[in-house]
C-alpha positions as a printed NumPy array, in Angstrom:
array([[ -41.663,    3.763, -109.103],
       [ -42.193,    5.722, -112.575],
       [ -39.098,    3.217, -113.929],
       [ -40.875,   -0.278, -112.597],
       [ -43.954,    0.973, -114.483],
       [ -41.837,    1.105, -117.759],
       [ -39.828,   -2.212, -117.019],
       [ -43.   ,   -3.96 , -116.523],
       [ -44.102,   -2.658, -119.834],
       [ -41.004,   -3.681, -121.572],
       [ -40.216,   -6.852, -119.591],
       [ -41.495,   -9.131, -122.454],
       [ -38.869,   -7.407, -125.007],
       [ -36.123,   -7.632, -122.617],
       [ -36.847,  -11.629, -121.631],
       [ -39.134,  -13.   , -123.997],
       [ -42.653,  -14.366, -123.836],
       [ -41.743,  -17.39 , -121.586],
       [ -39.541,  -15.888, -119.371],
       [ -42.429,  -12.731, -119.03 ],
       [ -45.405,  -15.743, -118.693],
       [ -43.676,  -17.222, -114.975],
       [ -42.661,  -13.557, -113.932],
       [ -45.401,  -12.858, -111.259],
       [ -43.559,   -9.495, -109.38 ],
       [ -40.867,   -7.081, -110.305],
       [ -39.736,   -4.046, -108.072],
       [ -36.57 ,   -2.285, -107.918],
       [ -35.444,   -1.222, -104.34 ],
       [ -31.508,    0.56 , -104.272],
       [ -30.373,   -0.253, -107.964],
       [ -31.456,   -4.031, -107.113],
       [ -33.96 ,   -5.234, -109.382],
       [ -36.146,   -8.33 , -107.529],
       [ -37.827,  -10.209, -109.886],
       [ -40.316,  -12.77 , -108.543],
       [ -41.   ,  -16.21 , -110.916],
       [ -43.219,  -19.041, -110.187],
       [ -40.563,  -21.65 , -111.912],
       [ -37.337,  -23.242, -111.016],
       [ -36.471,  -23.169, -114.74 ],
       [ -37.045,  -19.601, -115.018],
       [ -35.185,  -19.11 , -112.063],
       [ -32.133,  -20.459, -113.383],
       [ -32.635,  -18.831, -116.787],
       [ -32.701,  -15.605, -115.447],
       [ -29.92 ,  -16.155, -112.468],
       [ -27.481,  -17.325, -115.65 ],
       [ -28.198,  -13.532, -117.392],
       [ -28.049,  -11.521, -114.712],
       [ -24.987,   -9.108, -115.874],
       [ -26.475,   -8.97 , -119.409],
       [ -29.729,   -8.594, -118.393],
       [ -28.862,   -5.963, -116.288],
       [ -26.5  ,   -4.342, -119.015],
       [ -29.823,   -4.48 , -121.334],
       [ -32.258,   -2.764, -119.055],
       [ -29.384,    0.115, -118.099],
       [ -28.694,    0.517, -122.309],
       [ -32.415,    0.214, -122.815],
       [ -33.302,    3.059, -120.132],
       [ -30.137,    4.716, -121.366],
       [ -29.179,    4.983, -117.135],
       [ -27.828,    2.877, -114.729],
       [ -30.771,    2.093, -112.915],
       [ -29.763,   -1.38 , -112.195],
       [ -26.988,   -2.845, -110.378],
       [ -27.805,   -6.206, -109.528],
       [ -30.992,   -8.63 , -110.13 ],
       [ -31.943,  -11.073, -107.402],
       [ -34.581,  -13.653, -108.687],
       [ -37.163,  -14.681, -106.153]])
């Protein structure tokens, strides 16, 4: 829980301001990170970046925290 606490802090430096404005939820549950949006664009943003985004979070945590990102 300690490591959604500091994504959700740095979830606007990972993603940007637009992508951070439509995220409503984030929670990781067994290396999968959920990430809930309220737009089809975002949606679609975010389901193109998975593997980097991933990539980023694991270098920016310096672990490998996340596997895989579903977007709700």
């Amino acid at each position: 829980k300690i490591n959604e606490v500091k994504l959700s802090d740095t979830w606007e430096v990972l993603v940007g301001k637009a992508i951070k404005s439509h995220t409503k939820e984030l929670y990781i549950k067994e290396k999968t990170l959920y990430v809930k949006v309220d737009s089809s664009v975002v949606r679609q943003e975010i389901n193109f970046m998975r593997r980097r985004l991933a990539d980023k979070i694991n270098k920016a945590f310096n672990s490998n925290m996340i596997e895989e990102i579903i977007v709700l």
